[in-house]
Amino acid sequence: GESRTRFVLREAPLRLVADSLVARLARYTGAVVERFPFSIDSTSCAMLGRFGSIDSSYAAENLVARVEGSGAVSGVLLVTAHYDAIASRTSGWDANWRTWPAPGADDNATGVAAVMEAARVLSRLDLPFDVMFVLFSGEELGVLGSRAFIDTLPDIGAGRIMGVLNCDMIGYPLA
């Protein structure tokens, strides 16, 4: 089969990935998964110039599922990863990103898999605090998704953040 792309500027293929992640995260947590859209354009992303002449705006979204704890501890633990990918280490990819794949097995399907497993396991426990599972997009273009997420914190009632477990490239080969 042909490799698929998870590059954030390839909206349609990335939307299919996001739809799949939303369904799975909802199934694992029993929570409603919220989508938080944001735009990527030359104003928000100086890196766009490396991909040729781009004069449009691209839609991206972060995915968030909150599992409520018992409330004994006031706060929330964030478990995060990014689901977008880039193949910039492949020679010629920057000029051919519209057609070449960016599957992102190590960066960052491994992190997404860890978040999904944490969601499956932690959602079954009676924790004293809330856990928020967050999947970012736009991270490969300069942490755009996590920056957009910070802007949504007041709206989603994140409360006091007790800690963040960010899963990124946990399957990366050292040699």
Coordinates of N, CA and C in Angstrom, one line a residue:
G1 N 0.8 -1.2 0.0 CA 0.0 0.0 0.0 C 0.9 1.2 0.0
E2 N 0.3 2.3 -0.4 CA 0.9 3.6 -0.4 C 1.0 4.3 0.9
S3 N 2.1 4.9 1.3 CA 2.2 5.6 2.6 C 1.2 6.7 2.6
R4 N 0.6 7.0 3.7 CA -0.3 8.1 3.9 C 0.4 9.3 4.5
T5 N -0.2 10.4 4.4 CA 0.4 11.6 5.0 C -0.4 12.1 6.2
R6 N 0.4 12.7 7.1 CA -0.2 13.4 8.2 C 0.3 14.8 8.3
F7 N 0.7 15.3 7.1 CA 1.3 16.7 7.1 C 0.1 17.7 7.3
V8 N 0.3 18.6 8.2 CA -0.8 19.5 8.6 C -1.3 20.4 7.4
L9 N -0.6 20.6 6.4 CA -1.1 21.4 5.3 C -1.8 20.6 4.3
R10 N -1.8 19.3 4.5 CA -2.6 18.4 3.6 C -3.9 18.1 4.4
E11 N -4.9 19.0 4.3 CA -6.0 19.0 5.2 C -6.9 17.8 5.1
A12 N -7.2 17.3 3.9 CA -8.2 16.2 3.8 C -7.6 14.9 4.4
P13 N -6.4 14.5 4.1 CA -5.8 13.3 4.7 C -5.7 13.4 6.2
L14 N -5.3 14.6 6.7 CA -5.1 14.8 8.1 C -6.5 14.8 8.8
R15 N -7.5 15.3 8.2 CA -8.9 15.2 8.7 C -9.3 13.8 9.0
L16 N -9.0 12.9 8.0 CA -9.3 11.5 8.2 C -8.6 10.9 9.4
V17 N -7.4 11.3 9.6 CA -6.6 10.8 10.8 C -7.3 11.4 12.1
A18 N -7.7 12.7 12.1 CA -8.3 13.3 13.2 C -9.6 12.6 13.5
D19 N -10.4 12.3 12.5 CA -11.7 11.6 12.7 C -11.5 10.3 13.4
S20 N -10.5 9.5 12.9 CA -10.2 8.2 13.5 C -9.8 8.4 15.0
L21 N -8.9 9.4 15.2 CA -8.4 9.6 16.6 C -9.6 10.0 17.5
V22 N -10.5 10.8 17.1 CA -11.6 11.2 17.9 C -12.5 10.0 18.2
A23 N -12.8 9.2 17.3 CA -13.6 8.0 17.5 C -12.9 7.1 18.5
R24 N -11.6 6.9 18.4 CA -10.9 6.0 19.3 C -10.8 6.5 20.7
L25 N -10.5 7.8 20.8 CA -10.3 8.5 22.1 C -11.7 8.5 22.8
A26 N -12.8 8.7 22.1 CA -14.1 8.7 22.7 C -14.4 7.3 23.2
R27 N -14.1 6.3 22.4 CA -14.3 4.9 22.8 C -13.5 4.5 24.1
Y28 N -12.2 4.9 24.1 CA -11.3 4.6 25.2 C -11.7 5.3 26.5
T29 N -12.2 6.5 26.4 CA -12.4 7.3 27.6 C -13.9 7.4 28.0
G30 N -14.8 7.2 27.1 CA -16.2 7.4 27.4 C -16.5 8.9 27.4
A31 N -15.6 9.7 27.1 CA -15.8 11.2 27.2 C -16.1 11.7 25.8
V32 N -16.7 12.9 25.8 CA -16.9 13.6 24.5 C -15.6 14.2 24.1
V33 N -15.2 14.0 22.9 CA -13.9 14.6 22.4 C -14.2 15.9 21.7
E34 N -13.6 16.9 22.2 CA -13.9 18.2 21.6 C -12.8 18.5 20.6
R35 N -13.2 19.2 19.5 CA -12.3 19.7 18.5 C -12.1 21.2 18.6
F36 N -10.9 21.6 18.6 CA -10.6 23.0 18.8 C -9.8 23.5 17.5
P37 N -10.5 24.1 16.5 CA -9.9 24.5 15.3 C -9.1 25.7 15.5
F38 N -8.0 25.8 14.6 CA -7.2 27.0 14.5 C -6.7 27.1 13.1
S39 N -6.2 28.3 12.7 CA -5.8 28.5 11.3 C -4.3 28.6 11.3
I40 N -3.7 28.2 10.2 CA -2.3 28.3 9.9 C -2.1 29.1 8.7
D41 N -1.4 30.2 8.7 CA -1.2 31.0 7.6 C 0.2 31.7 7.7
S42 N 0.6 32.5 6.8 CA 1.9 33.1 6.9 C 2.1 34.0 8.0
T43 N 1.0 34.6 8.6 CA 1.1 35.4 9.8 C 1.4 34.6 11.0
S44 N 0.8 33.4 11.1 CA 1.0 32.6 12.3 C 2.2 31.6 12.2
C45 N 2.7 31.5 11.0 CA 3.8 30.5 10.8 C 4.8 31.0 9.8
A46 N 6.0 31.4 10.3 CA 7.1 31.9 9.5 C 7.7 30.7 8.6
M47 N 7.5 29.5 9.1 CA 8.1 28.3 8.3 C 7.4 28.0 7.0
L48 N 6.2 28.6 6.7 CA 5.5 28.3 5.5 C 6.3 28.5 4.3
G49 N 7.2 29.5 4.3 CA 8.0 29.9 3.1 C 8.9 28.7 2.6
R50 N 9.2 27.8 3.5 CA 10.1 26.7 3.0 C 9.3 25.7 2.1
F51 N 8.0 25.8 2.0 CA 7.2 24.9 1.2 C 6.8 25.6 -0.1
G52 N 7.5 26.6 -0.5 CA 7.1 27.3 -1.8 C 6.2 28.4 -1.6
S53 N 5.6 28.9 -2.7 CA 4.7 30.0 -2.6 C 3.3 29.5 -2.0
I54 N 3.0 30.0 -0.8 CA 1.8 29.6 -0.2 C 1.1 30.9 0.2
D55 N -0.1 31.1 -0.3 CA -0.8 32.4 0.0 C -2.2 32.1 0.6
S56 N -2.4 31.0 1.1 CA -3.7 30.7 1.7 C -3.6 30.3 3.1
S57 N -4.7 30.1 3.7 CA -4.8 29.7 5.1 C -5.2 28.2 5.2
Y58 N -4.7 27.5 6.2 CA -5.0 26.1 6.3 C -5.7 25.9 7.7
A59 N -6.6 25.0 7.7 CA -7.4 24.6 8.9 C -6.7 23.5 9.6
A60 N -6.6 23.6 10.9 CA -6.0 22.5 11.7 C -6.9 22.5 13.0
E61 N -6.7 21.4 13.8 CA -7.5 21.3 15.0 C -6.8 20.4 16.0
N62 N -7.0 20.8 17.3 CA -6.5 20.1 18.4 C -7.7 19.2 18.9
L63 N -7.4 18.1 19.5 CA -8.5 17.1 19.9 C -8.3 17.0 21.4
V64 N -9.4 17.1 22.2 CA -9.3 17.1 23.6 C -10.4 16.3 24.2
A65 N -10.0 15.3 25.1 CA -11.0 14.5 25.9 C -10.6 14.7 27.4
R66 N -11.6 15.1 28.2 CA -11.4 15.3 29.6 C -12.1 14.2 30.4
V67 N -11.4 13.5 31.2 CA -12.0 12.5 32.1 C -12.0 13.0 33.5
E68 N -13.2 13.1 34.1 CA -13.3 13.7 35.4 C -12.9 12.7 36.5
G69 N -12.1 13.2 37.5 CA -11.8 12.4 38.6 C -12.8 12.6 39.7
S70 N -12.5 12.2 40.9 CA -13.4 12.2 42.0 C -13.6 13.7 42.6
G71 N -12.6 14.5 42.3 CA -12.7 15.9 42.7 C -11.9 16.1 44.1
A72 N -11.4 15.0 44.6 CA -10.6 15.1 45.9 C -9.4 16.0 45.8
V73 N -8.9 16.1 44.6 CA -7.7 17.0 44.3 C -8.2 18.0 43.2
S74 N -8.0 19.3 43.5 CA -8.4 20.2 42.5 C -7.3 20.4 41.5
G75 N -7.5 20.0 40.3 CA -6.5 20.1 39.3 C -6.7 19.1 38.1
V76 N -5.8 19.3 37.1 CA -5.9 18.4 36.0 C -4.5 18.0 35.5
L77 N -4.4 16.8 35.1 CA -3.1 16.3 34.5 C -3.3 16.2 33.0
L78 N -2.4 16.8 32.3 CA -2.5 16.7 30.8 C -1.6 15.6 30.3
V79 N -2.1 14.8 29.4 CA -1.4 13.8 28.7 C -1.5 14.1 27.2
T80 N -0.4 14.4 26.6 CA -0.4 15.1 25.3 C 0.5 14.4 24.3
A81 N 0.2 14.6 23.0 CA 1.1 14.3 21.9 C 0.6 15.0 20.7
H82 N 1.4 15.1 19.6 CA 1.0 15.7 18.4 C 0.8 14.6 17.3
Y83 N -0.2 14.8 16.5 CA -0.6 13.8 15.5 C -0.2 14.2 14.1
D84 N 0.3 15.4 13.9 CA 0.8 15.8 12.6 C 2.2 15.3 12.4
A85 N 2.7 15.3 11.1 CA 4.0 14.8 10.8 C 4.6 15.6 9.7
I86 N 5.9 15.5 9.5 CA 6.6 16.2 8.5 C 7.7 15.2 8.0
A87 N 8.0 15.3 6.7 CA 9.0 14.4 6.2 C 10.2 15.2 5.7
S88 N 10.6 16.2 6.4 CA 11.6 17.2 6.0 C 13.0 16.5 5.9
R89 N 13.2 15.4 6.6 CA 14.5 14.7 6.4 C 14.6 13.9 5.2
T90 N 13.6 13.8 4.4 CA 13.6 13.2 3.1 C 14.0 14.2 2.0
S91 N 15.1 13.9 1.4 CA 15.6 14.9 0.4 C 14.5 15.2 -0.7
G92 N 14.3 16.5 -0.9 CA 13.3 16.9 -1.9 C 11.9 17.0 -1.4
W93 N 11.6 16.6 -0.2 CA 10.3 16.6 0.3 C 9.7 18.0 0.4
D94 N 10.4 19.0 0.9 CA 9.9 20.4 1.0 C 9.3 20.9 -0.3
A95 N 9.9 20.5 -1.4 CA 9.4 21.0 -2.7 C 8.2 20.1 -3.2
N96 N 8.0 18.9 -2.7 CA 7.0 17.9 -3.1 C 6.0 17.6 -2.1
W97 N 5.8 18.4 -1.1 CA 5.0 18.0 0.1 C 3.5 17.8 -0.3
R98 N 3.1 18.4 -1.5 CA 1.7 18.3 -1.9 C 1.4 16.8 -2.3
T99 N 2.4 16.1 -2.7 CA 2.1 14.7 -3.2 C 2.9 13.6 -2.5
W100 N 4.0 14.0 -1.9 CA 4.8 12.9 -1.2 C 4.2 12.7 0.2
P101 N 4.3 11.5 0.7 CA 3.7 11.2 2.0 C 4.6 11.7 3.2
A102 N 4.0 11.9 4.3 CA 4.6 12.2 5.6 C 4.0 11.3 6.6
P103 N 4.3 10.0 6.7 CA 3.5 9.1 7.6 C 3.8 9.3 9.0
G104 N 5.0 9.7 9.4 CA 5.3 10.0 10.8 C 5.2 8.9 11.8
A105 N 5.8 7.7 11.5 CA 5.7 6.6 12.4 C 6.4 6.9 13.7
D106 N 7.6 7.4 13.7 CA 8.2 7.7 15.0 C 7.9 9.1 15.5
D107 N 7.7 10.0 14.6 CA 7.4 11.4 15.0 C 6.1 11.8 14.4
N108 N 4.9 11.4 14.9 CA 4.8 11.1 16.3 C 3.7 10.1 16.5
A109 N 3.6 9.1 15.6 CA 2.6 8.0 15.9 C 2.9 7.3 17.2
T110 N 4.2 7.2 17.6 CA 4.5 6.5 18.8 C 4.0 7.3 20.0
G111 N 4.1 8.6 20.0 CA 3.5 9.4 21.0 C 2.0 9.3 21.1
V112 N 1.3 9.3 19.9 CA -0.1 9.2 19.9 C -0.5 7.9 20.5
A113 N 0.2 6.8 20.1 CA -0.1 5.5 20.6 C 0.0 5.5 22.2
A114 N 1.0 6.1 22.7 CA 1.1 6.2 24.2 C 0.0 6.9 24.8
V115 N -0.4 8.0 24.2 CA -1.6 8.8 24.8 C -2.9 7.9 24.7
M116 N -3.0 7.2 23.6 CA -4.2 6.4 23.5 C -4.2 5.3 24.5
E117 N -3.1 4.7 24.8 CA -3.0 3.6 25.8 C -3.2 4.2 27.2
A118 N -2.7 5.4 27.4 CA -2.9 6.0 28.7 C -4.4 6.3 28.9
A119 N -5.0 6.8 27.8 CA -6.4 7.1 27.9 C -7.3 5.8 28.2
R120 N -6.9 4.7 27.6 CA -7.6 3.5 27.8 C -7.5 3.0 29.2
V121 N -6.3 3.1 29.8 CA -6.0 2.6 31.1 C -6.5 3.6 32.2
L122 N -6.1 4.8 32.1 CA -6.4 5.8 33.1 C -7.9 6.1 33.3
S123 N -8.6 5.9 32.2 CA -10.1 6.2 32.2 C -10.8 5.2 33.1
R124 N -10.2 4.1 33.3 CA -10.9 3.0 34.1 C -10.6 3.2 35.6
L125 N -9.7 4.1 35.9 CA -9.3 4.3 37.3 C -10.1 5.4 38.0
D126 N -10.3 5.3 39.3 CA -11.0 6.4 40.0 C -9.9 7.3 40.6
L127 N -9.5 8.3 39.8 CA -8.4 9.2 40.2 C -9.0 10.4 40.9
P128 N -8.2 11.0 41.8 CA -8.7 12.1 42.6 C -8.7 13.4 41.8
F129 N -8.2 13.4 40.6 CA -8.1 14.6 39.8 C -8.5 14.3 38.4
D130 N -8.8 15.4 37.6 CA -9.2 15.2 36.2 C -7.9 14.9 35.4
V131 N -8.1 14.2 34.3 CA -7.1 13.9 33.3 C -7.6 14.4 31.9
M132 N -6.8 15.2 31.3 CA -7.1 15.7 29.9 C -6.2 15.1 28.9
F133 N -6.7 14.4 27.9 CA -5.9 13.8 26.9 C -6.0 14.8 25.7
V134 N -4.9 15.3 25.2 CA -4.8 16.3 24.2 C -3.9 15.8 23.0
L135 N -4.5 15.9 21.8 CA -3.7 15.6 20.6 C -3.6 16.9 19.8
F136 N -2.4 17.3 19.6 CA -2.2 18.6 18.9 C -1.9 18.4 17.4
S137 N -2.3 19.3 16.6 CA -1.9 19.4 15.2 C -1.0 20.7 15.1
G138 N -0.3 20.8 14.0 CA 0.5 22.0 13.7 C 1.8 22.1 14.5
E139 N 2.2 21.0 15.2 CA 3.4 21.1 16.0 C 4.7 21.1 15.2
E140 N 4.6 20.4 14.0 CA 5.8 20.4 13.2 C 6.1 21.7 12.5
L141 N 5.2 22.6 12.6 CA 5.5 24.0 12.0 C 5.7 25.0 13.0
G142 N 6.2 24.6 14.2 CA 6.6 25.6 15.2 C 5.6 25.6 16.4
V143 N 5.3 24.4 16.9 CA 4.4 24.2 18.0 C 3.1 25.1 18.0
L144 N 2.5 25.2 16.8 CA 1.3 26.0 16.6 C 0.1 25.4 17.3
G145 N 0.0 24.1 17.4 CA -1.2 23.5 18.0 C -1.1 23.7 19.5
S146 N 0.0 23.5 20.2 CA 0.1 23.7 21.6 C -0.1 25.2 22.0
R147 N 0.4 26.1 21.1 CA 0.2 27.5 21.3 C -1.3 27.8 21.2
A148 N -2.0 27.3 20.3 CA -3.5 27.5 20.1 C -4.2 26.9 21.3
F149 N -3.7 25.7 21.8 CA -4.3 25.1 23.0 C -4.2 26.0 24.2
I150 N -3.1 26.6 24.4 CA -3.0 27.6 25.6 C -4.1 28.6 25.5
D151 N -4.4 29.1 24.3 CA -5.4 30.1 24.2 C -6.8 29.6 24.6
T152 N -7.0 28.2 24.5 CA -8.3 27.7 24.8 C -8.4 27.3 26.3
L153 N -7.4 27.3 27.1 CA -7.4 26.8 28.4 C -8.5 27.5 29.3
P154 N -8.7 28.8 29.2 CA -9.8 29.3 30.0 C -11.2 28.8 29.6
D155 N -11.4 28.6 28.3 CA -12.7 28.1 27.8 C -13.0 26.7 28.2
I156 N -12.0 25.8 28.3 CA -12.2 24.4 28.6 C -12.1 24.1 30.1
G157 N -11.9 25.1 30.9 CA -11.8 25.0 32.3 C -10.8 24.0 32.8
A158 N -9.6 24.2 32.3 CA -8.5 23.3 32.7 C -8.1 23.4 34.1
G159 N -8.5 24.6 34.8 CA -8.2 24.7 36.2 C -6.7 24.7 36.4
R160 N -6.3 24.2 37.6 CA -4.9 24.2 37.9 C -4.2 23.0 37.2
I161 N -3.2 23.2 36.4 CA -2.5 22.1 35.8 C -1.5 21.6 36.7
M162 N -1.7 20.3 37.1 CA -0.8 19.7 38.0 C 0.5 19.2 37.4
G163 N 0.4 18.9 36.1 CA 1.5 18.3 35.4 C 1.2 18.0 34.0
V164 N 2.2 17.8 33.1 CA 2.0 17.5 31.7 C 2.9 16.3 31.4
L165 N 2.4 15.3 30.8 CA 3.1 14.2 30.3 C 3.0 14.3 28.8
N166 N 4.1 14.8 28.1 CA 4.1 15.0 26.7 C 4.8 13.9 26.0
C167 N 4.2 13.2 25.2 CA 4.7 12.0 24.5 C 5.2 12.4 23.1
D168 N 6.5 12.4 22.8 CA 7.0 12.8 21.5 C 8.1 11.9 21.1
M169 N 8.0 11.2 20.0 CA 9.1 10.4 19.5 C 9.6 9.4 20.4
I170 N 8.8 8.7 21.1 CA 9.2 7.7 22.1 C 9.7 6.4 21.4
G171 N 9.5 6.3 20.1 CA 10.0 5.1 19.4 C 11.1 5.4 18.5
Y172 N 11.8 6.6 18.7 CA 12.8 7.0 17.8 C 14.1 6.2 17.9
P173 N 14.6 5.7 16.8 CA 15.9 4.9 16.9 C 17.1 5.7 17.1
L174 N 17.9 5.3 18.0 CA 19.1 6.0 18.4 C 20.2 5.8 17.4
A175 N 20.2 4.7 16.7 CA 21.4 4.5 15.8 C 20.9 4.6 14.4

